């Protein structure tokens, strides 16, 4: 198989994993909302999600325990990013409309381009930047941001904090990907990142105040009674474990900005699932916005070279090689 064929195959696998991650993340809200409506505090749902996933990934953490000695800063930072996105987002929606908070948070993938351009000092193609702008515009239509904007300075700052933590997630997922034999295993990074996030969320959410009896009953999903434990299992196993693992591996095969743009599909998936499972119907602008998201993601993905190509991520090979050597050190 030629080098170009291998690059194309790796790029295709990476794109498939990124889409799978977006779908898995997108299904979290549909399963979590009935739990919240049944009486669980939103922060308690977040804590159950992170702590449950950390428990599932514990055997992986034990297997890759050498990472604690080799990459302690990376594991700590990844955990902070994972917990920070969720904590800031839930705090933001207590002060500003959900649509505004979601739009501001999903500026994160666009901020990745700024990181690449101004921090790593690597050029970014105009087509990739246009794809991000198009996706942001589509996301504004999907969440119908015009339906109720209330400018609360602290709420907007919290939403921007979520966006910043999301940048950290994508950038840290790519950290060390070019370090050769010393490359940290993505499963180990996810496992320890979730452990760190669980510890942080324990202090923030105070789970000892949670009404655990809710999980022993069923929750309503658009008129259908579903066992609460089954919804929680979906949130933990699919929307967290599968979502994070596929997402980190996708970033390794693609790049932070490409995987970040594909993640915009999460909002579309969440909206479609809410339509079909929760009875929350889509309007015409939302349908149009979903189309814009997919077009924008495709443009950015198809115009940005894969990591395995001679000029990974963006053009400017020597700069990329210097950046890779710095990351490995």
PDB file of N, CA and C in Angstrom, residues 20 24 37 63 91 107 118 142 144 201 214 230 234 266 278 297:
ATOM      1  N   UNK A  20     -18.144   9.277  15.511  1.00  0.00           N
ATOM      2  CA  UNK A  20     -18.662   8.404  16.567  1.00  0.00           C
ATOM      3  C   UNK A  20     -18.615   9.102  17.920  1.00  0.00           C
ATOM      4  N   UNK A  24     -21.799   9.983  20.281  1.00  0.00           N
ATOM      5  CA  UNK A  24     -21.860   9.513  21.670  1.00  0.00           C
ATOM      6  C   UNK A  24     -22.051  10.669  22.639  1.00  0.00           C
ATOM      7  N   UNK A  37     -35.132  15.767  35.320  1.00  0.00           N
ATOM      8  CA  UNK A  37     -36.566  15.987  35.533  1.00  0.00           C
ATOM      9  C   UNK A  37     -37.109  15.102  36.654  1.00  0.00           C
ATOM     10  N   UNK A  63      -3.345  -0.476  34.416  1.00  0.00           N
ATOM     11  CA  UNK A  63      -2.459  -1.020  33.378  1.00  0.00           C
ATOM     12  C   UNK A  63      -1.450   0.027  32.900  1.00  0.00           C
ATOM     13  N   UNK A  91     -22.705  26.032  35.227  1.00  0.00           N
ATOM     14  CA  UNK A  91     -22.786  27.304  35.947  1.00  0.00           C
ATOM     15  C   UNK A  91     -23.282  28.416  35.027  1.00  0.00           C
ATOM     16  N   UNK A 107     -17.527  27.767  20.590  1.00  0.00           N
ATOM     17  CA  UNK A 107     -16.476  28.550  19.961  1.00  0.00           C
ATOM     18  C   UNK A 107     -15.112  27.926  20.234  1.00  0.00           C
ATOM     19  N   UNK A 118      -1.558  31.455  16.362  1.00  0.00           N
ATOM     20  CA  UNK A 118      -0.847  32.501  17.089  1.00  0.00           C
ATOM     21  C   UNK A 118       0.056  31.970  18.203  1.00  0.00           C
ATOM     22  N   UNK A 142     -29.204  26.224  14.911  1.00  0.00           N
ATOM     23  CA  UNK A 142     -29.683  25.019  15.586  1.00  0.00           C
ATOM     24  C   UNK A 142     -30.195  25.330  16.984  1.00  0.00           C
ATOM     25  N   UNK A 144     -31.065  28.290  17.967  1.00  0.00           N
ATOM     26  CA  UNK A 144     -31.949  29.452  17.879  1.00  0.00           C
ATOM     27  C   UNK A 144     -31.562  30.499  18.929  1.00  0.00           C
ATOM     28  N   UNK A 201     -14.822  17.132  40.559  1.00  0.00           N
ATOM     29  CA  UNK A 201     -16.273  17.275  40.588  1.00  0.00           C
ATOM     30  C   UNK A 201     -16.854  16.869  41.938  1.00  0.00           C
ATOM     31  N   UNK A 214     -33.674   8.362  43.496  1.00  0.00           N
ATOM     32  CA  UNK A 214     -34.170   8.593  42.130  1.00  0.00           C
ATOM     33  C   UNK A 214     -33.728   7.465  41.203  1.00  0.00           C
ATOM     34  N   UNK A 230     -30.803   2.578  33.819  1.00  0.00           N
ATOM     35  CA  UNK A 230     -30.456   2.322  32.421  1.00  0.00           C
ATOM     36  C   UNK A 230     -30.010   3.612  31.734  1.00  0.00           C
ATOM     37  N   UNK A 234     -26.240   4.464  30.184  1.00  0.00           N
ATOM     38  CA  UNK A 234     -25.982   5.024  28.849  1.00  0.00           C
ATOM     39  C   UNK A 234     -25.067   6.250  28.959  1.00  0.00           C
ATOM     40  N   UNK A 266     -22.071  17.188  17.398  1.00  0.00           N
ATOM     41  CA  UNK A 266     -22.678  16.839  18.680  1.00  0.00           C
ATOM     42  C   UNK A 266     -23.971  17.615  18.902  1.00  0.00           C
ATOM     43  N   UNK A 278     -37.539  12.820  22.842  1.00  0.00           N
ATOM     44  CA  UNK A 278     -38.140  13.665  23.870  1.00  0.00           C
ATOM     45  C   UNK A 278     -39.282  14.524  23.351  1.00  0.00           C
ATOM     46  N   UNK A 297     -18.260  21.508   8.648  1.00  0.00           N
ATOM     47  CA  UNK A 297     -17.352  20.470   9.135  1.00  0.00           C
ATOM     48  C   UNK A 297     -16.663  19.765   7.973  1.00  0.00           C
TER      49      UNK A 297
END
